[in-house]
GROMACS .gro file of C-alpha atoms in nm:
model
  287
    1MET     CA    1  11.263 -20.874   8.583
    2ASN     CA    2  10.929 -20.897   8.409
    3GLY     CA    3  10.604 -20.750   8.526
    4LEU     CA    4  10.520 -20.388   8.609
    5CYS     CA    5  10.659 -20.132   8.853
    6ARG     CA    6  10.399 -19.962   9.070
    7GLU     CA    7  10.340 -19.593   8.994
    8PRO     CA    8  10.171 -19.332   9.213
    9ASP     CA    9   9.796 -19.298   9.175
   10GLY     CA   10   9.698 -19.150   8.843
   11LEU     CA   11  10.015 -19.262   8.662
   12ALA     CA   12  10.012 -19.559   8.426
   13PRO     CA   13  10.229 -19.858   8.517
   14ARG     CA   14  10.529 -19.913   8.292
   15PRO     CA   15  10.721 -20.226   8.190
   16THR     CA   16  11.036 -20.288   8.384
   17GLY     CA   17  11.209 -20.385   8.062
   18MET     CA   18  11.231 -20.021   7.949
   19LYS     CA   19  11.581 -19.895   7.876
   20LYS     CA   20  11.594 -19.656   8.169
   21THR     CA   21  11.469 -19.873   8.452
   22LEU     CA   22  11.586 -19.718   8.779
   23THR     CA   23  11.857 -19.963   8.884
   24ILE     CA   24  12.172 -19.824   9.041
   25THR     CA   25  12.485 -19.969   9.192
   26ILE     CA   26  12.629 -19.764   9.476
   27LEU     CA   27  12.996 -19.839   9.428
   28THR     CA   28  13.138 -19.756   9.767
   29LEU     CA   29  12.858 -19.911   9.968
   30GLY     CA   30  12.819 -20.208   9.735
   31LEU     CA   31  12.444 -20.145   9.724
   32THR     CA   32  12.233 -20.243   9.425
   33VAL     CA   33  11.907 -20.050   9.392
   34SER     CA   34  11.627 -20.155   9.163
   35ALA     CA   35  11.313 -19.982   9.047
   36CYS     CA   36  11.095 -20.262   9.178
   37GLY     CA   37  11.142 -20.455   9.497
   38ALA     CA   38  11.384 -20.397   9.781
   39GLY     CA   39  11.736 -20.424   9.649
   40GLU     CA   40  11.650 -20.675   9.378
   41PRO     CA   41  11.946 -20.687   9.136
   42GLY     CA   42  11.894 -20.599   8.773
   43THR     CA   43  12.052 -20.436   8.468
   44MET     CA   44  12.236 -20.112   8.537
   45PRO     CA   45  12.158 -19.831   8.291
   46SER     CA   46  12.480 -19.650   8.390
   47ASP     CA   47  12.783 -19.681   8.612
   48TYR     CA   48  12.819 -19.419   8.883
   49ALA     CA   49  13.146 -19.300   9.025
   50PRO     CA   50  13.131 -19.269   9.406
   51ASP     CA   51  13.121 -18.888   9.396
   52ASP     CA   52  12.860 -18.860   9.120
   53VAL     CA   53  12.559 -18.655   9.228
   54VAL     CA   54  12.240 -18.860   9.199
   55LEU     CA   55  11.982 -18.634   9.369
   56THR     CA   56  11.944 -18.267   9.452
   57ILE     CA   57  11.662 -18.091   9.637
   58SER     CA   58  11.638 -17.713   9.642
   59GLU     CA   59  11.395 -17.422   9.663
   60GLU     CA   60  11.328 -17.155   9.399
   61GLY     CA   61  11.154 -16.821   9.410
   62GLY     CA   62  10.908 -16.713   9.676
   63PHE     CA   63  10.819 -16.370   9.810
   64ALA     CA   64  11.152 -16.270   9.964
   65PRO     CA   65  11.424 -16.008   9.912
   66VAL     CA   66  11.650 -16.101   9.622
   67GLU     CA   67  11.954 -16.098   9.854
   68MET     CA   68  11.791 -16.371  10.065
   69ILE     CA   69  11.714 -16.579   9.757
   70LEU     CA   70  12.071 -16.547   9.629
   71ARG     CA   71  12.208 -16.668   9.965
   72ARG     CA   72  12.002 -16.986   9.941
   73SER     CA   73  12.185 -17.316   9.929
   74PRO     CA   74  12.043 -17.648   9.811
   75ARG     CA   75  11.844 -17.829  10.075
   76TYR     CA   76  12.019 -18.157   9.997
   77VAL     CA   77  12.275 -18.303   9.759
   78LEU     CA   78  12.314 -18.683   9.756
   79GLN     CA   79  12.610 -18.861   9.598
   80ALA     CA   80  12.620 -19.217   9.466
   81ASP     CA   81  12.825 -19.351   9.758
   82GLY     CA   82  12.564 -19.229  10.009
   83ARG     CA   83  12.720 -18.900  10.113
   84LEU     CA   84  12.446 -18.652  10.192
   85TYR     CA   85  12.521 -18.278  10.203
   86ALA     CA   86  12.297 -18.026  10.377
   87PRO     CA   87  12.330 -17.668  10.505
   88GLY     CA   88  12.400 -17.641  10.876
   89ALA     CA   89  12.224 -17.426  11.132
   90VAL     CA   90  12.322 -17.062  11.171
   91PRO     CA   91  12.282 -16.852  11.486
   92ALA     CA   92  11.972 -16.632  11.502
   93ILE     CA   93  12.166 -16.307  11.538
   94HIS     CA   94  12.189 -15.980  11.351
   95PRO     CA   95  12.390 -15.941  11.143
   96GLY     CA   96  12.409 -16.308  11.058
   97PRO     CA   97  12.723 -16.486  10.942
   98MET     CA   98  12.826 -16.429  10.582
   99LEU     CA   99  12.857 -16.801  10.509
  100THR     CA  100  12.620 -17.087  10.580
  101PRO     CA  101  12.810 -17.401  10.685
  102ILE     CA  102  12.766 -17.724  10.491
  103PHE     CA  103  12.766 -18.063  10.663
  104VAL     CA  104  12.808 -18.409  10.513
  105GLY     CA  105  12.735 -18.757  10.646
  106THR     CA  106  12.686 -19.101  10.493
  107LEU     CA  107  12.355 -19.284  10.456
  108ASP     CA  108  12.337 -19.659  10.504
  109ASP     CA  109  12.217 -19.917  10.251
  110THR     CA  110  11.861 -19.926  10.384
  111GLN     CA  111  11.824 -19.550  10.366
  112MET     CA  112  11.961 -19.539  10.013
  113GLN     CA  113  11.725 -19.818   9.907
  114GLU     CA  114  11.424 -19.631  10.045
  115ILE     CA  115  11.524 -19.307   9.873
  116PHE     CA  116  11.571 -19.470   9.535
  117ASP     CA  117  11.243 -19.659   9.565
  118LEU     CA  118  11.072 -19.323   9.630
  119ILE     CA  119  11.255 -19.161   9.337
  120ASP     CA  120  11.099 -19.426   9.119
  121GLY     CA  121  10.763 -19.394   9.294
  122ALA     CA  122  10.754 -19.022   9.215
  123GLY     CA  123  10.807 -19.100   8.849
  124LEU     CA  124  11.130 -18.901   8.825
  125PRO     CA  125  11.307 -19.138   8.581
  126GLU     CA  126  11.022 -19.092   8.330
  127ILE     CA  127  11.033 -18.711   8.333
  128ASP     CA  128  11.190 -18.574   8.017
  129GLY     CA  129  11.375 -18.258   8.121
  130ARG     CA  130  11.168 -18.061   8.371
  131LEU     CA  131  10.807 -18.103   8.479
  132ASP     CA  132  10.638 -17.820   8.671
  133GLU     CA  133  10.361 -17.931   8.906
  134ASN     CA  134  10.160 -17.613   8.968
  135SER     CA  135   9.832 -17.755   9.096
  136ALA     CA  136   9.847 -17.529   9.405
  137VAL     CA  137   9.915 -17.203   9.222
  138ASN     CA  138   9.552 -17.087   9.244
  139ASN     CA  139   9.528 -17.160   9.616
  140VAL     CA  140   9.861 -17.041   9.759
  141ALA     CA  141  10.034 -16.711   9.693
  142ASP     CA  142  10.405 -16.620   9.717
  143ALA     CA  143  10.528 -16.971   9.803
  144THR     CA  144  10.853 -17.128   9.692
  145THR     CA  145  10.887 -17.403   9.435
  146THR     CA  146  11.058 -17.723   9.552
  147VAL     CA  147  11.286 -17.857   9.281
  148ILE     CA  148  11.391 -18.225   9.286
  149THR     CA  149  11.644 -18.339   9.027
  150TYR     CA  150  11.745 -18.701   8.972
  151PHE     CA  151  12.061 -18.775   8.770
  152ASP     CA  152  12.065 -19.117   8.605
  153GLY     CA  153  12.426 -19.091   8.486
  154GLU     CA  154  12.322 -18.970   8.142
  155THR     CA  155  12.047 -18.711   8.178
  156GLU     CA  156  11.871 -18.502   8.440
  157HIS     CA  157  11.507 -18.554   8.540
  158THR     CA  158  11.354 -18.262   8.731
  159LEU     CA  159  11.024 -18.231   8.914
  160ALA     CA  160  10.934 -17.882   9.039
  161VAL     CA  161  10.639 -17.859   9.280
  162TYR     CA  162  10.493 -17.523   9.379
  163ALA     CA  163  10.392 -17.474   9.745
  164LEU     CA  164  10.491 -17.827   9.841
  165GLY     CA  165  10.392 -17.893  10.201
  166ILE     CA  166  10.170 -17.583  10.213
  167ALA     CA  167   9.877 -17.657   9.985
  168LEU     CA  168   9.607 -17.874  10.141
  169GLU     CA  169   9.491 -18.026   9.813
  170THR     CA  170   9.776 -18.160   9.603
  171SER     CA  171   9.825 -18.403   9.319
  172ASP     CA  172   9.942 -18.762   9.351
  173ARG     CA  173  10.277 -18.663   9.207
  174ALA     CA  174  10.318 -18.382   9.461
  175ARG     CA  175  10.237 -18.623   9.745
  176SER     CA  176  10.498 -18.866   9.612
  177ALA     CA  177  10.752 -18.583   9.603
  178ALA     CA  178  10.667 -18.497   9.964
  179ASP     CA  179  10.720 -18.861  10.065
  180LEU     CA  180  11.064 -18.857   9.900
  181ILE     CA  181  11.169 -18.540  10.079
  182ASP     CA  182  11.037 -18.674  10.408
  183ALA     CA  183  11.256 -18.983  10.365
  184VAL     CA  184  11.564 -18.769  10.302
  185ASP     CA  185  11.476 -18.551  10.602
  186ARG     CA  186  11.449 -18.856  10.825
  187ALA     CA  187  11.774 -19.003  10.694
  188ASN     CA  188  11.954 -18.674  10.752
  189GLY     CA  189  11.820 -18.662  11.106
  190THR     CA  190  11.978 -18.998  11.189
  191LEU     CA  191  12.331 -18.911  11.074
  192THR     CA  192  12.584 -18.947  11.354
  193ASP     CA  193  12.900 -18.905  11.146
  194ALA     CA  194  12.821 -18.565  10.991
  195THR     CA  195  13.119 -18.332  10.967
  196GLU     CA  196  13.161 -17.986  10.823
  197TYR     CA  197  13.237 -17.986  10.452
  198ARG     CA  198  13.503 -17.752  10.312
  199PRO     CA  199  13.385 -17.643   9.966
  200THR     CA  200  13.635 -17.630   9.682
  201LYS     CA  201  13.442 -17.358   9.498
  202VAL     CA  202  13.301 -17.028   9.622
  203GLU     CA  203  13.033 -16.821   9.450
  204ILE     CA  204  13.059 -16.443   9.502
  205ARG     CA  205  12.797 -16.190   9.394
  206THR     CA  206  12.755 -15.815   9.408
  207GLY     CA  207  12.480 -15.602   9.261
  208ASP     CA  208  12.408 -15.242   9.174
  209ARG     CA  209  12.074 -15.267   9.354
  210MET     CA  210  12.224 -15.411   9.670
  211GLY     CA  211  12.236 -15.134   9.928
  212LEU     CA  212  12.500 -15.094  10.196
  213PRO     CA  213  12.428 -15.236  10.542
  214ASP     CA  214  12.322 -15.021  10.836
  215PRO     CA  215  12.624 -14.811  10.950
  216GLU     CA  216  12.555 -14.920  11.309
  217PHE     CA  217  12.660 -15.275  11.222
  218ARG     CA  218  12.882 -15.217  10.920
  219THR     CA  219  13.246 -15.323  10.918
  220THR     CA  220  13.490 -15.269  10.631
  221GLU     CA  221  13.749 -15.512  10.497
  222PRO     CA  222  13.989 -15.493  10.198
  223TRP     CA  223  13.857 -15.612   9.863
  224PRO     CA  224  13.914 -15.991   9.866
  225LEU     CA  225  13.918 -16.081   9.496
  226ALA     CA  226  14.199 -16.075   9.242
  227ILE     CA  227  13.968 -15.896   8.995
  228ALA     CA  228  13.805 -15.556   9.043
  229PRO     CA  229  13.429 -15.529   9.101
  230GLY     CA  230  13.372 -15.401   8.749
  231GLU     CA  231  13.561 -15.698   8.605
  232MET     CA  232  13.327 -15.954   8.758
  233PRO     CA  233  13.113 -16.123   8.489
  234GLU     CA  234  12.776 -15.960   8.438
  235GLY     CA  235  12.461 -16.150   8.522
  236THR     CA  236  12.097 -16.048   8.511
  237HIS     CA  237  11.920 -15.753   8.675
  238GLY     CA  238  12.241 -15.566   8.753
  239TRP     CA  239  12.407 -15.851   8.943
  240ARG     CA  240  12.764 -15.967   8.887
  241CYS     CA  241  12.888 -16.312   8.981
  242VAL     CA  242  13.219 -16.496   8.983
  243ILE     CA  243  13.325 -16.846   9.092
  244VAL     CA  244  13.662 -16.896   9.259
  245GLU     CA  245  13.807 -17.244   9.307
  246GLY     CA  246  14.126 -17.413   9.421
  247PRO     CA  247  14.363 -17.257   9.679
  248PRO     CA  248  14.217 -16.905   9.631
  249ALA     CA  249  13.878 -17.044   9.736
  250THR     CA  250  14.031 -17.166  10.063
  251ASP     CA  251  14.161 -16.816  10.137
  252LEU     CA  252  13.823 -16.664  10.058
  253LEU     CA  253  13.643 -16.911  10.284
  254GLU     CA  254  13.864 -16.801  10.572
  255ALA     CA  255  13.803 -16.432  10.502
  256PHE     CA  256  13.429 -16.476  10.456
  257GLY     CA  257  13.408 -16.706  10.759
  258ALA     CA  258  13.529 -16.419  10.977
  259ALA     CA  259  13.282 -16.174  10.818
  260ASN     CA  260  12.908 -16.124  10.851
  261GLN     CA  261  12.624 -15.994  10.636
  262ALA     CA  262  12.702 -15.635  10.738
  263THR     CA  263  13.064 -15.655  10.623
  264VAL     CA  264  13.151 -15.443  10.318
  265TRP     CA  265  13.460 -15.470  10.102
  266GLU     CA  266  13.658 -15.166   9.995
  267HIS     CA  267  13.809 -15.126   9.649
  268GLU     CA  268  13.978 -14.797   9.551
  269GLY     CA  269  13.786 -14.604   9.812
  270VAL     CA  270  13.444 -14.751   9.726
  271GLU     CA  271  13.263 -14.996   9.953
  272TYR     CA  272  13.088 -15.296   9.800
  273PRO     CA  273  12.853 -15.547   9.968
  274LEU     CA  274  12.905 -15.910   9.873
  275ILE     CA  275  12.698 -16.226   9.888
  276ALA     CA  276  12.910 -16.539   9.906
  277ARG     CA  277  12.849 -16.907   9.963
  278GLY     CA  278  13.040 -17.229   9.927
  279LEU     CA  279  12.908 -17.445   9.646
  280PHE     CA  280  12.780 -17.797   9.705
  281PRO     CA  281  12.927 -18.085   9.498
  282GLY     CA  282  12.796 -18.071   9.143
  283GLU     CA  283  12.666 -17.714   9.167
  284PRO     CA  284  12.762 -17.502   8.864
  285GLY     CA  285  12.721 -17.174   9.052
  286CYS     CA  286  12.616 -16.827   8.932
  287ALA     CA  287  12.282 -16.965   8.812
   0.00000   0.00000   0.00000
């Protein structure tokens, strides 16, 4: 594989002989993905296990209540064997459900090839650590930052683009990131085998600044955790967070699935609001 891989406008071409050429074998699907060309075989920089996470897309920040931000799930998580995870729709009611469902389906070889070609086209494999693309910061206020992370089996490569899809004038790299997300959106929209995913880990938060819900909608349930509120690990800005996994997580998912955002949890006569969500594969939680 000699020659040069095409880069987005404004980025220098690079030799395909570099150590970290984007070439991946999808083990379960038997798909070989190369940085240049459609499925052209080449040298693998790393071996993926089928359940290794290779791509995540999420949103950070924005002008929104902190409780809303903490309830946010990743937009997408893609594993090496083509399984694509995404949050499901929730009913537009008040109070809304406590948990957002997660669905998973499997992409085909063609879809995986397109996504990995666009990962390379956006220059993700060449990013060392995290690159923040803030070209729209002077034109758009209070927008979120779209964070795209590619895992090559050894290191993470993250591109964070502020106001992606909102700003009218964007950089070449931002446009390449938008093309990548559009491809994942389209692939997700074609899934016919998507089923609800049962997380194996649950993230639970409570905070001193989190007020109690409106009494008109409030319902009270027994405290669901094996540790007291004050024993939950401390985070930042007065928030506490704990991750529960294994069989206890299954019990919590059932309890939280029957609750809503106005449910409070009583411990020794004191009511506590909770924010909970099932974690996607590869998510560390309590970030």
